[in-house]
PDB file of C-alpha atoms in Angstrom:
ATOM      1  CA  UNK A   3      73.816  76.980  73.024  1.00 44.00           C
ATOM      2  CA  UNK A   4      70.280  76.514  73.116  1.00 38.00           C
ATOM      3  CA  UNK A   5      70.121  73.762  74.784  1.00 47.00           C
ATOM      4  CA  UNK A   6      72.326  74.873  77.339  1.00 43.00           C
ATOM      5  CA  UNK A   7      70.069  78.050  78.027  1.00 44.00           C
ATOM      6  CA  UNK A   8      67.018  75.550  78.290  1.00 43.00           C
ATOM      7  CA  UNK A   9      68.781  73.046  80.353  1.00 47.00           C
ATOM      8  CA  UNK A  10      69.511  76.196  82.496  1.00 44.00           C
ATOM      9  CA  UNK A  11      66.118  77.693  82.533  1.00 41.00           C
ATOM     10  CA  UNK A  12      64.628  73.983  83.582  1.00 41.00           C
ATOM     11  CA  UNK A  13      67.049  74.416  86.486  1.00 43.00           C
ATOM     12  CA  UNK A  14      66.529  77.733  87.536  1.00 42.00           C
ATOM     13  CA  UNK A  15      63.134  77.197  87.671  1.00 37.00           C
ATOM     14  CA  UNK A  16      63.712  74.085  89.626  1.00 40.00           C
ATOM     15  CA  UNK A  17      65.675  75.962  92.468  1.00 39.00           C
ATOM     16  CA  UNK A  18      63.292  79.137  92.700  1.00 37.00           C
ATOM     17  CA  UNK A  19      60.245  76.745  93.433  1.00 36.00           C
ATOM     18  CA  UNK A  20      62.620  74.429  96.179  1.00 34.00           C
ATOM     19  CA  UNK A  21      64.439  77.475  97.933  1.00 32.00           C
ATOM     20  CA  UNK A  22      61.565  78.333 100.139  1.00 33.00           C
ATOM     21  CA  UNK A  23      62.234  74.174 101.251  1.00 30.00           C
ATOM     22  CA  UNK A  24      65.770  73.334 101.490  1.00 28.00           C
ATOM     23  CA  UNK A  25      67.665  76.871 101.934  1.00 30.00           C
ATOM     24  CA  UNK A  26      66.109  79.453 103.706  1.00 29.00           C
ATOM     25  CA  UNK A  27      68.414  82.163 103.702  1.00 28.00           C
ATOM     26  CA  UNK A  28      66.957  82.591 100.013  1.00 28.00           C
ATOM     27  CA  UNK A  29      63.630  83.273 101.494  1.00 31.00           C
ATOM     28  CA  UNK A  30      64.652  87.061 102.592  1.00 35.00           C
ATOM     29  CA  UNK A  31      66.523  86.185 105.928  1.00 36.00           C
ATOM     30  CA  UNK A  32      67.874  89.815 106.097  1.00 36.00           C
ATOM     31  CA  UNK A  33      70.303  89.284 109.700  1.00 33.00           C
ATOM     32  CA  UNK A  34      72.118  86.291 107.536  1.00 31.00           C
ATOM     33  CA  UNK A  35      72.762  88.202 104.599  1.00 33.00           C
ATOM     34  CA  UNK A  36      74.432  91.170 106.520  1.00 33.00           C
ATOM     35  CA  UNK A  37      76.787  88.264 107.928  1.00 55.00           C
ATOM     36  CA  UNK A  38      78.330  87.827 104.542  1.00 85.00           C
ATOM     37  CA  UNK A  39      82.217  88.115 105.401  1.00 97.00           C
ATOM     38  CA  UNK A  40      84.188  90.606 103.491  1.00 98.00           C
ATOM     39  CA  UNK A  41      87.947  90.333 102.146  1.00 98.00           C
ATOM     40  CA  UNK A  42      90.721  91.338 100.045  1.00 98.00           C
ATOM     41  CA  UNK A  43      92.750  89.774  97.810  1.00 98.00           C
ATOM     42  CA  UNK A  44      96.688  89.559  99.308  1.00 98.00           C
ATOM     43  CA  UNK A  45      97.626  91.470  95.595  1.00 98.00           C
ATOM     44  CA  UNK A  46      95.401  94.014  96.430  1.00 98.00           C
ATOM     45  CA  UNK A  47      96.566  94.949  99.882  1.00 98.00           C
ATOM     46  CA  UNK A  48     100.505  94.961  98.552  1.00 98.00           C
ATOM     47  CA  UNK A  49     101.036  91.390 100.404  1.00 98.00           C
ATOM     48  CA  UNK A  50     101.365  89.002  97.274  1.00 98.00           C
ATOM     49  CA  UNK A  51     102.181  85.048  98.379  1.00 98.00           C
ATOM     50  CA  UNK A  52     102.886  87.151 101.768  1.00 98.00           C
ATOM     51  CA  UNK A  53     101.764  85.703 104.969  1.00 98.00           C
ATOM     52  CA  UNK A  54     102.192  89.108 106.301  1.00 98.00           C
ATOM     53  CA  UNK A  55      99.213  89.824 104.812  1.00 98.00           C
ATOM     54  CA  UNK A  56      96.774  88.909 107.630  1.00 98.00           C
ATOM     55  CA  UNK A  57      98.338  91.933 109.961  1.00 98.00           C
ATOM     56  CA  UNK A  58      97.771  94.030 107.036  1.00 98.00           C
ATOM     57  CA  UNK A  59      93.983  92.814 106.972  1.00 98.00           C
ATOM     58  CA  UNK A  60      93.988  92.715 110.730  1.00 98.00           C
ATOM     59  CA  UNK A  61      94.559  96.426 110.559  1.00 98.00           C
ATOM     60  CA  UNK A  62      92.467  97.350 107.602  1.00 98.00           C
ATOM     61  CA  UNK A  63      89.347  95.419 109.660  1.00 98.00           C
ATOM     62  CA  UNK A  64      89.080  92.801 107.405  1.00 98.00           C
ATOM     63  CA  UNK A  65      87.168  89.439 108.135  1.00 98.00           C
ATOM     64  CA  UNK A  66      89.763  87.540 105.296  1.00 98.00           C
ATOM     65  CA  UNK A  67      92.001  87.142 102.505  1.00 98.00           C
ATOM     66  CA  UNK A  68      92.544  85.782  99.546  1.00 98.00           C
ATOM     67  CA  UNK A  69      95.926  84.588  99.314  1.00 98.00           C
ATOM     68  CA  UNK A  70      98.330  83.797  96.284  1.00 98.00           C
ATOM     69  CA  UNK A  71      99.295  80.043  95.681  1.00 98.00           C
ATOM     70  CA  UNK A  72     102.572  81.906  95.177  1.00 98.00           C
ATOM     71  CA  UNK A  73     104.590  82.858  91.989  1.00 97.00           C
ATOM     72  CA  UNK A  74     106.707  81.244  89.374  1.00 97.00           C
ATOM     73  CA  UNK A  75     109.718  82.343  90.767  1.00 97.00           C
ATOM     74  CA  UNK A  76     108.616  80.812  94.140  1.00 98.00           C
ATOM     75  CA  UNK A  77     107.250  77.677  92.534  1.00 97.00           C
ATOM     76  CA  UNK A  78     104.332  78.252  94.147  1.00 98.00           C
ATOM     77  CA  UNK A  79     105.244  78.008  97.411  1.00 98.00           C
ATOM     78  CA  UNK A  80     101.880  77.461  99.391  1.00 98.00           C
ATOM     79  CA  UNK A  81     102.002  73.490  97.581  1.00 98.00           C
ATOM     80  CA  UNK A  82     104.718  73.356 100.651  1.00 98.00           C
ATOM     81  CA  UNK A  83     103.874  72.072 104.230  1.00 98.00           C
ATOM     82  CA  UNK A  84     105.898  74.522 106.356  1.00 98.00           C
ATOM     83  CA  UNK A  85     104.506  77.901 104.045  1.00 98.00           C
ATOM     84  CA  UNK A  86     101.007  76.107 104.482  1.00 98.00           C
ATOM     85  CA  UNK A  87     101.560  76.236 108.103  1.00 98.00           C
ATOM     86  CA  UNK A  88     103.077  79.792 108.453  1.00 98.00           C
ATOM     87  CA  UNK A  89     100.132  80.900 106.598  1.00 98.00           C
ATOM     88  CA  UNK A  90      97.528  78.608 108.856  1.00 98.00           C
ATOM     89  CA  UNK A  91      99.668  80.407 111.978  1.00 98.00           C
ATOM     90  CA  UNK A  92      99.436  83.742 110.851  1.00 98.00           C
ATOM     91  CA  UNK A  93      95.768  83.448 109.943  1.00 98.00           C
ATOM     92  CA  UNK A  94      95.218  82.351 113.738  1.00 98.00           C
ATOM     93  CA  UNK A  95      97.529  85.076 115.166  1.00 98.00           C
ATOM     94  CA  UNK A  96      95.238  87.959 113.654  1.00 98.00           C
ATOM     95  CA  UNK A  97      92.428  86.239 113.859  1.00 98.00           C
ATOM     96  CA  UNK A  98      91.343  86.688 110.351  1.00 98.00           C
ATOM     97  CA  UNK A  99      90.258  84.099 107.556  1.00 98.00           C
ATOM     98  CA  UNK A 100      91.695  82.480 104.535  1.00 98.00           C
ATOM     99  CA  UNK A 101      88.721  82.911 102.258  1.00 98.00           C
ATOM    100  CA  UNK A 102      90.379  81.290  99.238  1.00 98.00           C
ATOM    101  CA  UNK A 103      93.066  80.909  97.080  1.00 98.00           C
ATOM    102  CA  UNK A 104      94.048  82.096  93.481  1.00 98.00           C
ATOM    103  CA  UNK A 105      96.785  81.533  91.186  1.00 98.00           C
ATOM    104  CA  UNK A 106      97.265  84.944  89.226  1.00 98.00           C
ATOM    105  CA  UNK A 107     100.460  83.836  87.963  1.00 98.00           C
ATOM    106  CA  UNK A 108      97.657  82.321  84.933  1.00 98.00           C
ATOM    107  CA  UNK A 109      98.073  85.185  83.394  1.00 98.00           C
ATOM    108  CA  UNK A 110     101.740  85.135  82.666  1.00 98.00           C
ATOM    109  CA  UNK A 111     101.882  81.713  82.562  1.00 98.00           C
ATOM    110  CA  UNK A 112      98.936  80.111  80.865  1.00 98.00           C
ATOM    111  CA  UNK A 113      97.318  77.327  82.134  1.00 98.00           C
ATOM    112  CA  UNK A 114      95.750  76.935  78.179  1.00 98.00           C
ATOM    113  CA  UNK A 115      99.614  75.788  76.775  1.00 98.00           C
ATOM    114  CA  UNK A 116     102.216  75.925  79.828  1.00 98.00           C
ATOM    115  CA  UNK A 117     102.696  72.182  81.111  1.00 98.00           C
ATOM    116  CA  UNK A 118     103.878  73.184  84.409  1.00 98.00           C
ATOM    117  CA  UNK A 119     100.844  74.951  85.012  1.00 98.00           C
ATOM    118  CA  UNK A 120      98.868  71.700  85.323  1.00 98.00           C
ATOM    119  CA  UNK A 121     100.597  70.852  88.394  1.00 98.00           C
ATOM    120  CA  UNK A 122     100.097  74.096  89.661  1.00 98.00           C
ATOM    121  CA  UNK A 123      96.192  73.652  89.243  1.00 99.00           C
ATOM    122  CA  UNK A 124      95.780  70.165  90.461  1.00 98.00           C
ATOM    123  CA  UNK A 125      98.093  71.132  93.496  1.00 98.00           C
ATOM    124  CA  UNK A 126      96.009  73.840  94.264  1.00 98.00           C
ATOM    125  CA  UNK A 127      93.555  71.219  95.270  1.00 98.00           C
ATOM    126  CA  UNK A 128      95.574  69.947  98.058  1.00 98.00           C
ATOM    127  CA  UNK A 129      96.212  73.075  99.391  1.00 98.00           C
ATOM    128  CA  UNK A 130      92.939  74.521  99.614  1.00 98.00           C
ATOM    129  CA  UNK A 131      91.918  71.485 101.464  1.00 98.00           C
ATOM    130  CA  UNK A 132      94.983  72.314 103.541  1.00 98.00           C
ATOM    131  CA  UNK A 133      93.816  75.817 104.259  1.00 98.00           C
ATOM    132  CA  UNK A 134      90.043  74.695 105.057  1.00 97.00           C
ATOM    133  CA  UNK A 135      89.194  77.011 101.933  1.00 97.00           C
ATOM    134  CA  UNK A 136      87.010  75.892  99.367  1.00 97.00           C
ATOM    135  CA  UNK A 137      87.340  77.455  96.047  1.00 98.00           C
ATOM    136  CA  UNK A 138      90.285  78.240  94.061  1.00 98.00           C
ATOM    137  CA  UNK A 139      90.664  80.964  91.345  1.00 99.00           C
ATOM    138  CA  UNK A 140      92.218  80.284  88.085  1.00 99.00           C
ATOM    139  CA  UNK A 141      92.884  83.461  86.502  1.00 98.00           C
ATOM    140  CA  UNK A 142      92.704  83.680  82.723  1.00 98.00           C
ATOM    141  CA  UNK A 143      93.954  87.434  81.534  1.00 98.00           C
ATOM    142  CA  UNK A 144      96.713  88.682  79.687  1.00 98.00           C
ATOM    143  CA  UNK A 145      99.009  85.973  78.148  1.00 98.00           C
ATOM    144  CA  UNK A 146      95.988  83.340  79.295  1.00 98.00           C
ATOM    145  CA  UNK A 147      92.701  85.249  77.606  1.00 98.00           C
ATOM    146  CA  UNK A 148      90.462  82.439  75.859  1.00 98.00           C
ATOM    147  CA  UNK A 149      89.150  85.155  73.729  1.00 97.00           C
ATOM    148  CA  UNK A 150      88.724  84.411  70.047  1.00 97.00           C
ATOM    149  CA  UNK A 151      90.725  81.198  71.003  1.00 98.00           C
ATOM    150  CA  UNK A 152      89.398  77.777  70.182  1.00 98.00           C
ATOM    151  CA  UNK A 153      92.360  76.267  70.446  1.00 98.00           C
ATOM    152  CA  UNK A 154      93.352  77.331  73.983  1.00 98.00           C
ATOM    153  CA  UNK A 155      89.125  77.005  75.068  1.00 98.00           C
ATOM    154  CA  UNK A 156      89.726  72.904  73.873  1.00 98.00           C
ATOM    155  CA  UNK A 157      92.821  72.893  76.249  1.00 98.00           C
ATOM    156  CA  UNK A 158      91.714  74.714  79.005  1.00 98.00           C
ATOM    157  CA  UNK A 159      88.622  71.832  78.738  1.00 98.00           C
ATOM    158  CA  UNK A 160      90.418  68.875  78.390  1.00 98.00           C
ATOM    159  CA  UNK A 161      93.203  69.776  81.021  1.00 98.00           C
ATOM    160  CA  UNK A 162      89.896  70.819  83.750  1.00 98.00           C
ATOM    161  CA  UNK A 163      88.379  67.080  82.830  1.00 98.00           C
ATOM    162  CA  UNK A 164      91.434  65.500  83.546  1.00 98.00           C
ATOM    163  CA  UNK A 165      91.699  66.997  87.331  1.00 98.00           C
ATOM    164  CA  UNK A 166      88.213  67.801  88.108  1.00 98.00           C
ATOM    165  CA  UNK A 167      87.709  64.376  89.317  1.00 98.00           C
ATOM    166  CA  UNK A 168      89.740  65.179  92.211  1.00 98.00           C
ATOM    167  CA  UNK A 169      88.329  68.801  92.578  1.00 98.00           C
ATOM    168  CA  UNK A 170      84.915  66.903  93.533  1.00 98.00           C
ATOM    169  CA  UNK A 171      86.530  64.281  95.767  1.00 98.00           C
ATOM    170  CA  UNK A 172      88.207  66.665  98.032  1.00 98.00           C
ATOM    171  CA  UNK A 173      85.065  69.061  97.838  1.00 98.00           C
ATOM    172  CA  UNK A 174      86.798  72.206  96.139  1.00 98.00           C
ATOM    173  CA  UNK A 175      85.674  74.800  93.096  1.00 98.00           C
ATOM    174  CA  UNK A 176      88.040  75.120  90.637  1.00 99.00           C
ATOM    175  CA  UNK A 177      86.858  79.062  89.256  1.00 98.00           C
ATOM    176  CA  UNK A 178      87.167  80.184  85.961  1.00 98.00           C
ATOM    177  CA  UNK A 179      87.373  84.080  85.828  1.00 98.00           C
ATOM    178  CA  UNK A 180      88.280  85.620  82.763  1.00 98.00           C
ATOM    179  CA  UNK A 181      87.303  87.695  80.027  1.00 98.00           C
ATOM    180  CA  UNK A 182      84.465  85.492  78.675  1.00 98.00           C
ATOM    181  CA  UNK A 183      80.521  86.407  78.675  1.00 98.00           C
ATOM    182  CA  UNK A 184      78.385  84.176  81.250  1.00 98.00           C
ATOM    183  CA  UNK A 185      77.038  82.288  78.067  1.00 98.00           C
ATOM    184  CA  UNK A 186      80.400  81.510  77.223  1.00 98.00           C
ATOM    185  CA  UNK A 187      81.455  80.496  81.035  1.00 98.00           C
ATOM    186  CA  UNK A 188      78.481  77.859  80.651  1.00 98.00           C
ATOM    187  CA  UNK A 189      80.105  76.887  77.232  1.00 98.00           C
ATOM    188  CA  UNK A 190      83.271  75.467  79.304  1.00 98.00           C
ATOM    189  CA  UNK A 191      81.940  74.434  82.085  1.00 98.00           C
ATOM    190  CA  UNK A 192      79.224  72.052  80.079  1.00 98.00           C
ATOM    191  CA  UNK A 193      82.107  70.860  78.022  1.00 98.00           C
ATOM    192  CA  UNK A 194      84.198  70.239  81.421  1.00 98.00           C
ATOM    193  CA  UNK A 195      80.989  68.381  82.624  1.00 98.00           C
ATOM    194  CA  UNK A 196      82.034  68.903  86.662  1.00 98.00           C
ATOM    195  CA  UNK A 197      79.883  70.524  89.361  1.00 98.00           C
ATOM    196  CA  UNK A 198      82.868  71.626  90.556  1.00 98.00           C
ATOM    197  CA  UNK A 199      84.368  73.680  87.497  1.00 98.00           C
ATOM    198  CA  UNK A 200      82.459  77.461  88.184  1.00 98.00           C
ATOM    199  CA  UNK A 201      82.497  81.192  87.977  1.00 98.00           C
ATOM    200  CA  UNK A 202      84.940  83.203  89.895  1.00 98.00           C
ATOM    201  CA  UNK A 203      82.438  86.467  88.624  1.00 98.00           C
ATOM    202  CA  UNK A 204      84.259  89.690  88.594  1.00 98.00           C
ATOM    203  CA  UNK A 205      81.958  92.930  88.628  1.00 98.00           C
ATOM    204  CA  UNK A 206      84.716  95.488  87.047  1.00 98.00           C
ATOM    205  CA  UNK A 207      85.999  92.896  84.169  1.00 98.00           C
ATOM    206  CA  UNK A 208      82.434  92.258  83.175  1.00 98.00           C
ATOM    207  CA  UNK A 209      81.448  96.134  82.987  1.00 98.00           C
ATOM    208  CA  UNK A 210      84.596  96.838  81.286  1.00 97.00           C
ATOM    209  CA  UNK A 211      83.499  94.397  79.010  1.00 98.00           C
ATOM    210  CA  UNK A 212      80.026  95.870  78.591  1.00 98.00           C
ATOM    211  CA  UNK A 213      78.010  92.895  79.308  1.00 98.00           C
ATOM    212  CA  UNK A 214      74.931  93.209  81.420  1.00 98.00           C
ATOM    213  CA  UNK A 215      76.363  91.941  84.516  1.00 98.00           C
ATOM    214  CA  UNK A 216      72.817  91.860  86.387  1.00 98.00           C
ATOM    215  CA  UNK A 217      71.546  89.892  83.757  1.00 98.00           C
ATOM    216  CA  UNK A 218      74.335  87.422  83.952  1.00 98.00           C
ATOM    217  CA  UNK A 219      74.995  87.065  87.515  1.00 98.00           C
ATOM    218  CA  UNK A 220      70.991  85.704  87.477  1.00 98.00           C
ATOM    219  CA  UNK A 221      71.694  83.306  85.009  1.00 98.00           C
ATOM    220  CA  UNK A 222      75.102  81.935  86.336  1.00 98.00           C
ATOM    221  CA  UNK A 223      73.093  81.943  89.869  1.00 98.00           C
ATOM    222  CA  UNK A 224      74.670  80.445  92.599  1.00 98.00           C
ATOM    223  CA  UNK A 225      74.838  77.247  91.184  1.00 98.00           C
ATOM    224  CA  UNK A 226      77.599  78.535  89.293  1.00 98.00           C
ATOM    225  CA  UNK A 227      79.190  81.838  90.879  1.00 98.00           C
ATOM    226  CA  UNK A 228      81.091  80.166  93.522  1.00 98.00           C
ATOM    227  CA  UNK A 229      83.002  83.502  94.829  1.00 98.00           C
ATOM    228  CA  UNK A 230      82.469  87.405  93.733  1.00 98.00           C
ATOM    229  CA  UNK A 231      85.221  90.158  93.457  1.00 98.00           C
ATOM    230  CA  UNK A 232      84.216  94.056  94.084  1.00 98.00           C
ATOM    231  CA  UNK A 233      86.224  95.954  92.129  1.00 98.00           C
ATOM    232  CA  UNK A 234      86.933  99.376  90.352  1.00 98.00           C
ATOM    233  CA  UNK A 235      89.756 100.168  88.618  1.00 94.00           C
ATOM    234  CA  UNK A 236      91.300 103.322  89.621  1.00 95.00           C
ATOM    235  CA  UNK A 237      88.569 104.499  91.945  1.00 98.00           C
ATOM    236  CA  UNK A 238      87.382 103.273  95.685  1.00 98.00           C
ATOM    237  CA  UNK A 239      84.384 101.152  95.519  1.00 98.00           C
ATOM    238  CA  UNK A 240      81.153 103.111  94.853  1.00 98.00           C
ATOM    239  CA  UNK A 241      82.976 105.802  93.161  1.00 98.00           C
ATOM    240  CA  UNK A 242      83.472 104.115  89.650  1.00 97.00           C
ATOM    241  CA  UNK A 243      81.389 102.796  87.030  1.00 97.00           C
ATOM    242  CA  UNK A 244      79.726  99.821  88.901  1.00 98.00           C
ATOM    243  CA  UNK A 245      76.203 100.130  90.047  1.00 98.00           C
ATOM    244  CA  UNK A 246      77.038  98.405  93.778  1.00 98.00           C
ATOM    245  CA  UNK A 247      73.521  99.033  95.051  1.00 98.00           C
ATOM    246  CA  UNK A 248      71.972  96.788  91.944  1.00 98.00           C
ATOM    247  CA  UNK A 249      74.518  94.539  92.700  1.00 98.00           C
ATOM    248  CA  UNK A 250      74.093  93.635  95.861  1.00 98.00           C
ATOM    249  CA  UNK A 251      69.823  93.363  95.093  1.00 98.00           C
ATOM    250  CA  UNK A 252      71.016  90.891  92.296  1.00 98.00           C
ATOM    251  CA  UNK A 253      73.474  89.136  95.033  1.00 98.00           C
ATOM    252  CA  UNK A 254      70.376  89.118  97.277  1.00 97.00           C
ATOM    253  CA  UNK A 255      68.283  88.016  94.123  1.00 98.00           C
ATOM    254  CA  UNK A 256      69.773  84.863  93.240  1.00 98.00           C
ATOM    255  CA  UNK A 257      70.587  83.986  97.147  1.00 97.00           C
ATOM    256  CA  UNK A 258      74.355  84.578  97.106  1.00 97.00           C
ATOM    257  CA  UNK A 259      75.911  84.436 101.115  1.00 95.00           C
ATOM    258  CA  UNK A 260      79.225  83.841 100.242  1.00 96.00           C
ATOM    259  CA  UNK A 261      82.646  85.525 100.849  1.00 98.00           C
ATOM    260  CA  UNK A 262      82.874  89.077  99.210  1.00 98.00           C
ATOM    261  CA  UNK A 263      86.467  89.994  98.052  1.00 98.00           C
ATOM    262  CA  UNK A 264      87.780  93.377  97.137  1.00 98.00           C
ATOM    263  CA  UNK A 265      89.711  93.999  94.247  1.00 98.00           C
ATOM    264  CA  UNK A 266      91.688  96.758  93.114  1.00 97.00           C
ATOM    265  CA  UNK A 267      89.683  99.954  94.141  1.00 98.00           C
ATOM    266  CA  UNK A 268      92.751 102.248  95.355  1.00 97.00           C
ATOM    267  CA  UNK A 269      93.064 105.487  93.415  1.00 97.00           C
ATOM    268  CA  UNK A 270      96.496 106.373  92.126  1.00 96.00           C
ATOM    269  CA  UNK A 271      98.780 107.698  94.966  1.00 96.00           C
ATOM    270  CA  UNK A 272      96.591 106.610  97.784  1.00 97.00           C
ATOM    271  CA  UNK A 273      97.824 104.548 100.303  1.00 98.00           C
ATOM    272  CA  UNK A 274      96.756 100.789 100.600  1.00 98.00           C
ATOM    273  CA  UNK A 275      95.047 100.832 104.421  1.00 98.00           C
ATOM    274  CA  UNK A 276      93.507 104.280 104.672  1.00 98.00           C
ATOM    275  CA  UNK A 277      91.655 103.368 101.046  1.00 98.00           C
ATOM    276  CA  UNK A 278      90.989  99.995 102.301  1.00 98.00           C
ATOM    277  CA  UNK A 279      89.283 100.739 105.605  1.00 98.00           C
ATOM    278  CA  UNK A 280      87.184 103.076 103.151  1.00 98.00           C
ATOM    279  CA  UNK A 281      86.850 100.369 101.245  1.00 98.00           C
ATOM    280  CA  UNK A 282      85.247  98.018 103.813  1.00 98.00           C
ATOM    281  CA  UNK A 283      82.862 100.687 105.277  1.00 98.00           C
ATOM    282  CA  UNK A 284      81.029 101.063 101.817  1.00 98.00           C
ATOM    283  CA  UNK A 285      81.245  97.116 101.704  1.00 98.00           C
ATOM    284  CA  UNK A 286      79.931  96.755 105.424  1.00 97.00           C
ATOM    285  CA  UNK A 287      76.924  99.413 105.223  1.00 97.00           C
ATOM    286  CA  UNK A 288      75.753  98.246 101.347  1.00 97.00           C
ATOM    287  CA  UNK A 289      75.622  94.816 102.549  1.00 93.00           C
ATOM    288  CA  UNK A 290      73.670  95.523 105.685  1.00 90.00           C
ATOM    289  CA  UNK A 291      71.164  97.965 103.765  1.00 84.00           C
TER     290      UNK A 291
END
């Protein structure tokens, strides 16, 4: 561990004194920052592996989703051409984004010890490049937690070795989000030994977890945070126990310009689009503050 954390500060330091050079929307380029797009996840707006989720964004104001690779019972049904293309249609019809793709079915079905999930995962490849998306989440909760799991961490590695190869041929993140500290992220993804294995990095799950999640999110830096959920469970977004405002100076901290998906953040008994469009108008104003 500590000579991932030096191999990491050695980097870090490296980037800070090139950003200036090669990237300047690091340098405080305020107009580019408030162009970050904002989305939801399909689960999130009640349109799971549901193309009819873009109207539902087009109505809550979104700029994109993030849509489902599909479900078990499905078998995944975005790894077919004709669902690829209804979603690529309905995406142009409302004239709002895919911004990635996730396979939440993980979690009931873990990729750390179910065999068909390994087709699922290197499929997902194929169909991000499909979608013109670049990163795909791989969900590790329930049934697929790595905590206090050596056994499933080894498998999770050697099965992300095996198809990260492809991953960087194709130019798409395969995103680890999951219960696990940012130390422990770096753990895998050293072991995995791909650019192209990162951090989906989930603001809720890491408070609920009590880490620092300012602290992490500057040493994961954008090098490995490929894509960022806002979330609250229970309550809309600014009304929970994450410190949004500090989050987005850490976003603007370590240079991150990427796609911003919401998460959860609907009360009990409110309804999806009224909660949403609230949702998005904390989003729109903190990012453009």
């Amino acid at each position: 561990m500590i000579d991932i954390q030096r191999r990491k500060l050695v980097k870090k330091l490296g980037l800070l004194a090139a950003t200036a050079v090669w990237h300047p929307v690091f340098g405080g380029d305020d107009a580019h920052r408030a162009d970050r797009s904002i989305g939801a996840c399909d689960w999130s707006i009640g349109k799971t592996a549901d193309p009819s989720a873009f109207s539902r964004a087009k109505e809550i104001g979104l700029d994109g989703v993030q849509v489902s690779l599909g479900t078990a019972q499905n078998d995944m049904h975005l790894r077919q051409p004709p669902m690829q293309q209804a979603y690529l249609q309905a995406s142009s019809e409302q004239g709002v984004r895919i911004a990635s793709l996730a396979i939440g079915e993980l979690n009931r079905v873990p990729y750390k010890s179910a065999p068909e999930t390994e087709a699922w995962v290197r499929d997902s490849i194929d169909v991000a490049s499909a979608l013109s998306c670049t990163n795909v989440l791989l969900a590790f909760f329930g049934k697929g937690d790595l905590r206090d799991d050596p056994e499933g961490k080894a498998e999770v590695v050697r099965r992300l070795r095996k198809v990260a190869p492809k991953a960087e041929e194709m130019g798409v993140n395969l995103a680890i989000e999951s219960w696990l500290s940012a130390e422990e992220h770096l753990e895998l993804i050293e072991a995995i030994g791909s650019p192209n294995v990162k951090v989906y990095y989930d603001v809720a799950n890491a408070t609920e977890m009590g880490y620092d999640i300012f602290r992490e999110m500057e040493l994961l830096g954008t090098e490995h945070i490929c894509e960022i959920h806002f979330k609250e469970n229970g309550n809309l977004l600014g009304q929970g126990k994450v410190d949004f405002a500090r989050v987005k100076g850490t976003l603007d901290k370590i240079g991150y310009t990427n796609w911003i998906i919401m998460e959860g953040a609907l009360p009990n008994g409110a309804e999806i689009v009224p909660a949403y469009q609230q949702n998005l108008k904390f989003v729109r104003k903190l990012i453009r503050s």
